[in-house]
mmCIF file of C-alpha atoms in Angstrom:
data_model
loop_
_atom_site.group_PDB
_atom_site.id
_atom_site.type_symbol
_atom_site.label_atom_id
_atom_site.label_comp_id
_atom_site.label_asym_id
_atom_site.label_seq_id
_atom_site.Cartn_x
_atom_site.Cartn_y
_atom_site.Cartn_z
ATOM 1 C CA UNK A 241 23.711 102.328 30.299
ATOM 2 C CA UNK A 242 23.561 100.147 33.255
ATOM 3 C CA UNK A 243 20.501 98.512 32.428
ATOM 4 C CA UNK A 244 21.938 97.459 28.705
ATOM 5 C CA UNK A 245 24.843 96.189 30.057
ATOM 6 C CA UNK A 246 23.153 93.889 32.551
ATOM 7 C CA UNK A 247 20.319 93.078 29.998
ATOM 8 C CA UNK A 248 23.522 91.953 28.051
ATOM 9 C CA UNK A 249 25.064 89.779 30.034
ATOM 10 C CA UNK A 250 21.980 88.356 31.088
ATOM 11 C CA UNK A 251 21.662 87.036 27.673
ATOM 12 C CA UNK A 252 25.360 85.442 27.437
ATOM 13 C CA UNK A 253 24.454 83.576 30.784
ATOM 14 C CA UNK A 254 20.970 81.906 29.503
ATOM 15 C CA UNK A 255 22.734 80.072 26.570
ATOM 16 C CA UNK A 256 25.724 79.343 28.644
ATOM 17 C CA UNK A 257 23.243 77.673 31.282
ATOM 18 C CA UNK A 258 21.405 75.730 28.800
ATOM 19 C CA UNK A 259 25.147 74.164 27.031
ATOM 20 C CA UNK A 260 26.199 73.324 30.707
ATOM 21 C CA UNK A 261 22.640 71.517 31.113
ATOM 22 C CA UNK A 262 23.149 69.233 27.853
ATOM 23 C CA UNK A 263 26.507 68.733 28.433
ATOM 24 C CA UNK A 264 25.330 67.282 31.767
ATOM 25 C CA UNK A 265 22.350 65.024 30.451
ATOM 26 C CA UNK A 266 24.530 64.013 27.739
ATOM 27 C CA UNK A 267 27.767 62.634 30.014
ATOM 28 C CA UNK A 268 24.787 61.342 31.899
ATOM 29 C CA UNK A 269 23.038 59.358 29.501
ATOM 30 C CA UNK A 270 26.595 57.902 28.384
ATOM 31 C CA UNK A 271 27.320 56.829 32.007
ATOM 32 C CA UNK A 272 24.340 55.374 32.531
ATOM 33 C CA UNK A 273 25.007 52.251 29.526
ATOM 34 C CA UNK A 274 28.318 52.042 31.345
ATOM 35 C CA UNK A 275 27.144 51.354 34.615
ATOM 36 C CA UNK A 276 24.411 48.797 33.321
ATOM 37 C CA UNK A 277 26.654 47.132 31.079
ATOM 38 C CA UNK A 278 28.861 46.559 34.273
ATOM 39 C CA UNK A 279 25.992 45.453 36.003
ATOM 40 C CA UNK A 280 24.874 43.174 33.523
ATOM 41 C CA UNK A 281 28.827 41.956 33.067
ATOM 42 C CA UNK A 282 28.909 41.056 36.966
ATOM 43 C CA UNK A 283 25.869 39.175 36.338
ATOM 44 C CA UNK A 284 26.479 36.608 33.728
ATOM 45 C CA UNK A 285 29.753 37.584 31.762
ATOM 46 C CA UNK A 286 29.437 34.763 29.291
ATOM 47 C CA UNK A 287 26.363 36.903 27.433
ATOM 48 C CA UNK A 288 29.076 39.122 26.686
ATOM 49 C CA UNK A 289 31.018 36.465 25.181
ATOM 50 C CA UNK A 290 28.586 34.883 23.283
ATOM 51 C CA UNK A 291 27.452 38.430 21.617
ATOM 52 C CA UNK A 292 31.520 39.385 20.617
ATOM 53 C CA UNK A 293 31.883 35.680 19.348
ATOM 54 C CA UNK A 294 29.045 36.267 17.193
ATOM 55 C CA UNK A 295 30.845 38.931 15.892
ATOM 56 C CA UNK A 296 34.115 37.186 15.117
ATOM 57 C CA UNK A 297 35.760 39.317 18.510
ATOM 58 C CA UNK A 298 37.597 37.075 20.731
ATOM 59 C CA UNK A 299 37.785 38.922 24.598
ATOM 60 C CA UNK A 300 39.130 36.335 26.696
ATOM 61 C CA UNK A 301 41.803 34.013 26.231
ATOM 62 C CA UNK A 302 40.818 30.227 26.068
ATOM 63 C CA UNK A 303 41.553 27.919 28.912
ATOM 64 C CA UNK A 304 43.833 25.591 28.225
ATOM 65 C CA UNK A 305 42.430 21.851 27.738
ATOM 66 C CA UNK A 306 43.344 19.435 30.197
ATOM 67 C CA UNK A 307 45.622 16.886 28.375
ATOM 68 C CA UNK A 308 43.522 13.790 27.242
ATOM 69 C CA UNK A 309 44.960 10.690 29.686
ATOM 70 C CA UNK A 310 44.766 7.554 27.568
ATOM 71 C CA UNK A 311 44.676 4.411 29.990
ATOM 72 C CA UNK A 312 46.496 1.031 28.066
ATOM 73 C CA UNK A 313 44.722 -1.784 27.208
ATOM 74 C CA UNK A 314 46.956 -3.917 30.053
ATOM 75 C CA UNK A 315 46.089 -1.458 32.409
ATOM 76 C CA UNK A 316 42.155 -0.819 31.546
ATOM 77 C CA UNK A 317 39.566 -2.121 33.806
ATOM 78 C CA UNK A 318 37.354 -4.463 31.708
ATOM 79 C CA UNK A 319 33.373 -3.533 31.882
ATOM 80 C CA UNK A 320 31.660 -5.792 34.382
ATOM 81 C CA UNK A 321 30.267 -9.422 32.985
ATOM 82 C CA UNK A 322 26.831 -9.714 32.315
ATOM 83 C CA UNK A 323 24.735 -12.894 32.612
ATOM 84 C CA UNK A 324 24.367 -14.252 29.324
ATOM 85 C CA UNK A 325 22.298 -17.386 28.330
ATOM 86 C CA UNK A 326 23.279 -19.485 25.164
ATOM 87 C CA UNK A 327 20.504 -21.907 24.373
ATOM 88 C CA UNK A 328 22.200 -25.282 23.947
ATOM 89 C CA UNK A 329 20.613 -26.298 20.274
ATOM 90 C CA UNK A 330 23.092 -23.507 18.905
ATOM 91 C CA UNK A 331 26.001 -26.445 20.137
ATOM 92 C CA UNK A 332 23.599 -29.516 20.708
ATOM 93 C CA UNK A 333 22.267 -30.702 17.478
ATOM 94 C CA UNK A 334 18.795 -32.684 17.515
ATOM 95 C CA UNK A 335 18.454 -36.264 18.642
ATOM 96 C CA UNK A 336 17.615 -38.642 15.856
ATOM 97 C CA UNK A 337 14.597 -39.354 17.816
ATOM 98 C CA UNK A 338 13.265 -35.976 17.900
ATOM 99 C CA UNK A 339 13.947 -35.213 13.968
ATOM 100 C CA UNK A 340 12.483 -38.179 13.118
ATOM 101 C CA UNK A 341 8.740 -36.655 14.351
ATOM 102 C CA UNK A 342 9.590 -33.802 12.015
ATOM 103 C CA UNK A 343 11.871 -34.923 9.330
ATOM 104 C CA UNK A 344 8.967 -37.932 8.028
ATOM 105 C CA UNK A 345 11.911 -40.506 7.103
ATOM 106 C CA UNK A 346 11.678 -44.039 7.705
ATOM 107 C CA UNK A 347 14.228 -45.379 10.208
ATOM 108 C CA UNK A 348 13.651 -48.800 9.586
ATOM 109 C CA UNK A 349 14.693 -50.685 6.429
ATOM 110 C CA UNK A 350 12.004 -52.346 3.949
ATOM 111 C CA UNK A 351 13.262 -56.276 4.679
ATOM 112 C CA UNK A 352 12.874 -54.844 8.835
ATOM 113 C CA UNK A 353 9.099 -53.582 7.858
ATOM 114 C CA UNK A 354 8.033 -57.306 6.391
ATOM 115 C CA UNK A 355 9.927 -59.300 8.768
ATOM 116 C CA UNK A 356 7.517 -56.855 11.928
ATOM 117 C CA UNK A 357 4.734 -57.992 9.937
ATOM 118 C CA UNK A 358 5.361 -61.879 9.391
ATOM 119 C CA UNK A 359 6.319 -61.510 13.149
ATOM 120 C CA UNK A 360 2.640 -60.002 13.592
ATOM 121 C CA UNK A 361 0.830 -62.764 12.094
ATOM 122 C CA UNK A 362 1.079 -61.106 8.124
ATOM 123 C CA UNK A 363 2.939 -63.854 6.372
ATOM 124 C CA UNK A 364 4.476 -61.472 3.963
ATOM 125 C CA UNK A 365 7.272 -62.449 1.394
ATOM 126 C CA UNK A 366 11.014 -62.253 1.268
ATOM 127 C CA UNK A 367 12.063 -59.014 -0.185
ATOM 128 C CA UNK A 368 13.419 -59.077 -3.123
ATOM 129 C CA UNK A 369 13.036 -58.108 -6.987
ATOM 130 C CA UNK A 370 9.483 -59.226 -8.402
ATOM 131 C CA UNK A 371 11.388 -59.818 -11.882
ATOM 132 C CA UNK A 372 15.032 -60.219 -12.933
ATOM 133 C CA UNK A 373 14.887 -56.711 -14.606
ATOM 134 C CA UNK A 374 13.488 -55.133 -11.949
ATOM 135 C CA UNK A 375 15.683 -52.466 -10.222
ATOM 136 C CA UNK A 376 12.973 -52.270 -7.324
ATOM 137 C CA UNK A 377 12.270 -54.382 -4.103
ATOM 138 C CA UNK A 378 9.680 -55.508 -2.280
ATOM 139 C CA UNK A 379 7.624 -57.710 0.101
ATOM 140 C CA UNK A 380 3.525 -58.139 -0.187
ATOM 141 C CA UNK A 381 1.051 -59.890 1.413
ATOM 142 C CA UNK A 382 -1.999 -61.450 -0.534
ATOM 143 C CA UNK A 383 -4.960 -63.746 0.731
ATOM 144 C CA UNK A 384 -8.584 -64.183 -0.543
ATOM 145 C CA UNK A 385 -11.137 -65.671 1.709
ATOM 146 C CA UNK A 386 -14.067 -65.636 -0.809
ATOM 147 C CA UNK A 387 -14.539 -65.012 -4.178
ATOM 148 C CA UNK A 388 -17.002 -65.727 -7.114
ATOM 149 C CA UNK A 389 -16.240 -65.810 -11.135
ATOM 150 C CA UNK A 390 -15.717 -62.292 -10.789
ATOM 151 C CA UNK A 391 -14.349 -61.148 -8.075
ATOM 152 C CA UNK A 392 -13.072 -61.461 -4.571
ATOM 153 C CA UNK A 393 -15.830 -60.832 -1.811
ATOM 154 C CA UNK A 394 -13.065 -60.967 1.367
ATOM 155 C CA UNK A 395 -9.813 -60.366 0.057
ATOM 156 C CA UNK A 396 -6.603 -58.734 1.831
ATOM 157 C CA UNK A 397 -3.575 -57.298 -0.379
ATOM 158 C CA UNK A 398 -0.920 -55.582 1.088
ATOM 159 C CA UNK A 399 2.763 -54.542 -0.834
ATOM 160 C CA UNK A 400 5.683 -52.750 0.603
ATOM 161 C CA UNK A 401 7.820 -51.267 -2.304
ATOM 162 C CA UNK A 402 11.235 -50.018 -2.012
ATOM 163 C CA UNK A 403 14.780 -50.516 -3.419
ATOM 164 C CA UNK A 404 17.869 -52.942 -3.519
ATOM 165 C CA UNK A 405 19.219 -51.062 -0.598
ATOM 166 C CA UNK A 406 16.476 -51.387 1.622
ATOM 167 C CA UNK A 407 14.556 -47.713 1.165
ATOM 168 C CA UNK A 408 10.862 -47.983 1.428
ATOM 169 C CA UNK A 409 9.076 -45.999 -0.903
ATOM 170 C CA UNK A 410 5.409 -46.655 -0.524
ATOM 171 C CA UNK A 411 3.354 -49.074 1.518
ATOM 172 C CA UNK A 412 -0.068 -49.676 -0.243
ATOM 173 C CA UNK A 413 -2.876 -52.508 0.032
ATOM 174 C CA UNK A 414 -6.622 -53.293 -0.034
ATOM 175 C CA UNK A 415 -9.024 -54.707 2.128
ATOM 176 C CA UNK A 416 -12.343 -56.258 0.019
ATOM 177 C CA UNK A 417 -15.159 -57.328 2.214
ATOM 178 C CA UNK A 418 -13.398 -57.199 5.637
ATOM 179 C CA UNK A 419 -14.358 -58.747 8.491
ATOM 180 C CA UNK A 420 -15.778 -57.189 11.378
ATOM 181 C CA UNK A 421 -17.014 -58.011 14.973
ATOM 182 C CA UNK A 422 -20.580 -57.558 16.823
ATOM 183 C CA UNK A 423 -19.490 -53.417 17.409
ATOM 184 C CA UNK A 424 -19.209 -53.190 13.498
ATOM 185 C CA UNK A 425 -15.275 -52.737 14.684
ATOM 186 C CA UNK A 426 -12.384 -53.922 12.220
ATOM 187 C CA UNK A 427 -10.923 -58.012 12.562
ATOM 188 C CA UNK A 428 -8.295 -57.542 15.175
ATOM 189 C CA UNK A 429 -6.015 -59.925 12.594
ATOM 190 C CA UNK A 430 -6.302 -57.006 9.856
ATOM 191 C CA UNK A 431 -5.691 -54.373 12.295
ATOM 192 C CA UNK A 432 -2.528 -55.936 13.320
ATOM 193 C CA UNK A 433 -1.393 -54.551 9.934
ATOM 194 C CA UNK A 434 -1.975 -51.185 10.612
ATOM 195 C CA UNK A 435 -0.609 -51.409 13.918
ATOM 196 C CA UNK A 436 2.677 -52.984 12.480
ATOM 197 C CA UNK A 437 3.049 -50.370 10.164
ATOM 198 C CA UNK A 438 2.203 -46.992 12.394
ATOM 199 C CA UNK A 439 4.771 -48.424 14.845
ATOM 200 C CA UNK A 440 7.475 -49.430 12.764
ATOM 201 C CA UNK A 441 7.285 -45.708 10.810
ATOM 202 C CA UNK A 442 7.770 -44.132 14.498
ATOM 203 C CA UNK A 443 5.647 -40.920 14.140
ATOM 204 C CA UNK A 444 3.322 -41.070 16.976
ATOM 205 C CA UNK A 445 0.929 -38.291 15.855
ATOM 206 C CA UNK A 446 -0.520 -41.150 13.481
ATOM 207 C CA UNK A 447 -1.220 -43.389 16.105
ATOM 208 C CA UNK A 448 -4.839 -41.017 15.495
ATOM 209 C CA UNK A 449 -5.330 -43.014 12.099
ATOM 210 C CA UNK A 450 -6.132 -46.445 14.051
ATOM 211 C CA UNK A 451 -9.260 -45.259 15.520
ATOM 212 C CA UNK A 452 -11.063 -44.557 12.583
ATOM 213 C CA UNK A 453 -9.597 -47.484 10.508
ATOM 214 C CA UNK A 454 -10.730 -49.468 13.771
ATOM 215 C CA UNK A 455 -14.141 -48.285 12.794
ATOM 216 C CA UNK A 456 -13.849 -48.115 8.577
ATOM 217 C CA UNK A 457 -13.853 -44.752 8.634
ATOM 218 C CA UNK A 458 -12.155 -42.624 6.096
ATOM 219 C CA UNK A 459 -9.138 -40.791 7.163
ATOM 220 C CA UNK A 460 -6.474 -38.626 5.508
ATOM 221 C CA UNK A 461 -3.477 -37.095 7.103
ATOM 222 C CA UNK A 462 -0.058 -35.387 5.309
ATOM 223 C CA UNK A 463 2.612 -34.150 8.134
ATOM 224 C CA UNK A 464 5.786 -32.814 6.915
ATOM 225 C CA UNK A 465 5.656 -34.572 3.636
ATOM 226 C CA UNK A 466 4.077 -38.228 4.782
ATOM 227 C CA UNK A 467 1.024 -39.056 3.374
ATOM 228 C CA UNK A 468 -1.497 -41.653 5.185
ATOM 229 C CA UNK A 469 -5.153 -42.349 3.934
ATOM 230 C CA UNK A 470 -7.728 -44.970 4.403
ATOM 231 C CA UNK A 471 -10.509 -44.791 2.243
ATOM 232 C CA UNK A 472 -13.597 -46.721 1.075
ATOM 233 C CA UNK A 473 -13.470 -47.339 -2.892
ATOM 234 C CA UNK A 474 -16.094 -45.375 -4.588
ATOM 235 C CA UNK A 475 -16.640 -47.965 -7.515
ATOM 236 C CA UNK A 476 -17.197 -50.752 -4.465
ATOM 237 C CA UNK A 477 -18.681 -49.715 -0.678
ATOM 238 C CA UNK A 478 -17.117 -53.013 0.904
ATOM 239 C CA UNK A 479 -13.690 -52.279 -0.252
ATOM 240 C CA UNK A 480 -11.062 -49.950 1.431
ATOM 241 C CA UNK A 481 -7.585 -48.561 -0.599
ATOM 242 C CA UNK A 482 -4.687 -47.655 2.363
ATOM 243 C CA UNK A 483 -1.532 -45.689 1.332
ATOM 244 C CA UNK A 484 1.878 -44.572 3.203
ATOM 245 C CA UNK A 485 3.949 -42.906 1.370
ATOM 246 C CA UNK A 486 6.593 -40.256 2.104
ATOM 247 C CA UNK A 487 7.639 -37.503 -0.720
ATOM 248 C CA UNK A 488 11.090 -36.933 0.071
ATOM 249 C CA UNK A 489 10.692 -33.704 -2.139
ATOM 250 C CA UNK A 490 7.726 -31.857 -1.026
ATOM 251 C CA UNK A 491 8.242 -28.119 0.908
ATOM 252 C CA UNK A 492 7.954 -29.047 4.442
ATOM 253 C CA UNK A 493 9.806 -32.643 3.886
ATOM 254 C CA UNK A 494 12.480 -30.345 2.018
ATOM 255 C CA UNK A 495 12.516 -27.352 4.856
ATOM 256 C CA UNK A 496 12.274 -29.553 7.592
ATOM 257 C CA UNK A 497 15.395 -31.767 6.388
ATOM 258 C CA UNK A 498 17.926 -28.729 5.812
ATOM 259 C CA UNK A 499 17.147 -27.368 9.474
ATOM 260 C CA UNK A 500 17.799 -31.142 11.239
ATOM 261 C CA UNK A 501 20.820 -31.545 8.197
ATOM 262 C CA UNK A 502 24.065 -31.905 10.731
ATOM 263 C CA UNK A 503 25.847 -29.211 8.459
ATOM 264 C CA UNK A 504 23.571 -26.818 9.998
ATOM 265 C CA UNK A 505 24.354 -27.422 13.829
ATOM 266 C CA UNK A 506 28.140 -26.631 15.603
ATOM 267 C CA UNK A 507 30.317 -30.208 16.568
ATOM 268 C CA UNK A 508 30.732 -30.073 20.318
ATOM 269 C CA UNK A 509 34.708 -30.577 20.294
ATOM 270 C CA UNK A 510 34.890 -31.282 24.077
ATOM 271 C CA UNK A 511 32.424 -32.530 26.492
ATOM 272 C CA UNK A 512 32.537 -29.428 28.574
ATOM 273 C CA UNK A 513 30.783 -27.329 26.124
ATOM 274 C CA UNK A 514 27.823 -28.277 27.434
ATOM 275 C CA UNK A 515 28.345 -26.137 29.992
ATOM 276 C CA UNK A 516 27.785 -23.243 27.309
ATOM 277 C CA UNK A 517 24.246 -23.222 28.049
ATOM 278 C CA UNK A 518 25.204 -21.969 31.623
ATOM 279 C CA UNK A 519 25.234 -17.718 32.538
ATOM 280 C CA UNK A 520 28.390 -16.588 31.093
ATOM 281 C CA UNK A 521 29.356 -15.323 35.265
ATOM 282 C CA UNK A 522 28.589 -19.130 36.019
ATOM 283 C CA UNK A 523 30.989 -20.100 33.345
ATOM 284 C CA UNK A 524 33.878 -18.260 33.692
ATOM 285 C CA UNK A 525 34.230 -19.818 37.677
ATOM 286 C CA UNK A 526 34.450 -23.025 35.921
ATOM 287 C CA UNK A 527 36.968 -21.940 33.546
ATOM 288 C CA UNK A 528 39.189 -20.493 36.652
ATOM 289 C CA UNK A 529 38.280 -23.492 38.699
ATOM 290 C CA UNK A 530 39.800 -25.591 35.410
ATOM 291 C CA UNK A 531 43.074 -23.490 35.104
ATOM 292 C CA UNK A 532 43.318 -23.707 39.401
ATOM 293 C CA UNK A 533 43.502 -27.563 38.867
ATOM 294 C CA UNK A 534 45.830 -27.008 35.449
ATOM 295 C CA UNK A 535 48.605 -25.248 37.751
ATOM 296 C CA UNK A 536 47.913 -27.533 40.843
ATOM 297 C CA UNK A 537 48.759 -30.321 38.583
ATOM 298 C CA UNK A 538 51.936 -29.032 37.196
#
């Protein structure tokens, strides 16, 4: 009876072991996420946050925001100056001078073109009307040296053509049979007419045309809507045709007038603004210099 007894309770004690065992794994396993959790909590507490705001769950309570200190314009400290350069043709418009090597315009009047030449040696006419209807002006110039029954052999024609208010609007002539000198070179007395005329225009980029008319060689130039040429006649190989003439409406006359036009360009209303083109740090200890002497004065 003994033996069944203790065989009995032998058997009550094995299960009862084996619950105590689990229970003891079990509070072990859930102690163990607590204590790494923890760990992991102590270690960088905002991955905690981040995961319950995820999840909609707020867990701390947000820090109040500092309140937002909002300085008044009196009492701001303006940014530092920095240099600035203003070129001075945004205030400055262009001398006359300097358009007038763009802009092809003629500065001088037709009756101030023939009296240059007469004053050369070209014993050009008054100008004036050629008829009573005419609504045009001019001077010309017109000499032949030899001729037969048909034609001249040494002829010089020259005609500047404008209007009653002194406008030029072409220069043209012809030399037939001109003279020349040992070096084949043209008579310095009909070079004096091209002279006369390159000068009085004023564009100094066709000084370049004398050489080869020097020498009765063709030349052809347009710049900026002036047109020069010198050219032997095809229909006679001792005669020469010459033309000036500006179109006042082609592109680059056109272009070139509306960027010199004085609309275009800001009217300097005191003398000072010149000093504009100065750094802008330069400038403004001339402008407190200016109100030191305004206050000195008072």
């Amino acid at each position: 009876m003994d033996l069944v007894s203790d065989a009995s309770q032998e058997q009550v004690r094995v299960p009862l072991r084996n619950n105590i065992r689990r229970s003891v794994w079990s509070i072990f396993f859930l102690i163990l996420p607590c204590f790494a959790a923890a760990a992991l909590f102590l270690g960088a507490p905002q991955r905690f946050e981040e995961l319950f705001r995820h999840f909609g769950i707020q867990i701390f309570d947000e820090p109040p925001q500092p309140p937002m200190i909002v300085e008044s314009a009196a009492t701001s400290t303006p940014p530092p100056a920095q240099a600035v350069d203003i070129p001075v043709r945004l205030i400055e418009a262009p001398e006359p001078d300097v358009a007038a090597q763009f802009l092809r315009m003629w500065r001088v009047s037709g009756p101030t073109v023939c009296k240059a030449l007469r004053d050369a040696g070209i014993e050009t006419s008054e100008w004036r009307a050629p008829s009573m209807r005419s609504t045009s002006h001019e001077c010309y110039f017109q000499r032949i040296y030899k001729k037969n029954d048909v034609r001249p052999l040494n002829s010089v024609f020259l005609k500047v053509k404008g209007n009653a208010s002194g406008d030029i609007v072409e220069i043209r002539g012809r030399l037939v049979g001109p003279p020349t000198d040992a070096e084949g070179r043209l008579d310095v007395g009909h070079m004096k007419i091209f002279e006369t005329l390159v000068r009085q225009a004023g564009w100094s980029d066709f000084q370049d045309a004398l050489a080869p008319i020097s020498s009765l060689r063709d030349f052809e130039n347009e710049r900026f809507g002036a047109y020069f040429s010198f050219r032997r006649d095809p229909e006679s190989q001792d005669s020469y045709n010459f033309m000036l003439v500006v179109a006042a409406d082609s592109g680059p006359q056109t272009r070139t007038k509306a960027y010199f036009s004085p609309e275009r360009w800001v009217e300097a209303p005191d003398p000072r603004i010149a000093e504009l083109s100065l750094p802008m740090s330069q400038l403004a200890s001339k402008q407190g210099a200016y109100r030191q002497q305004g206050v000195a004065s008072r």
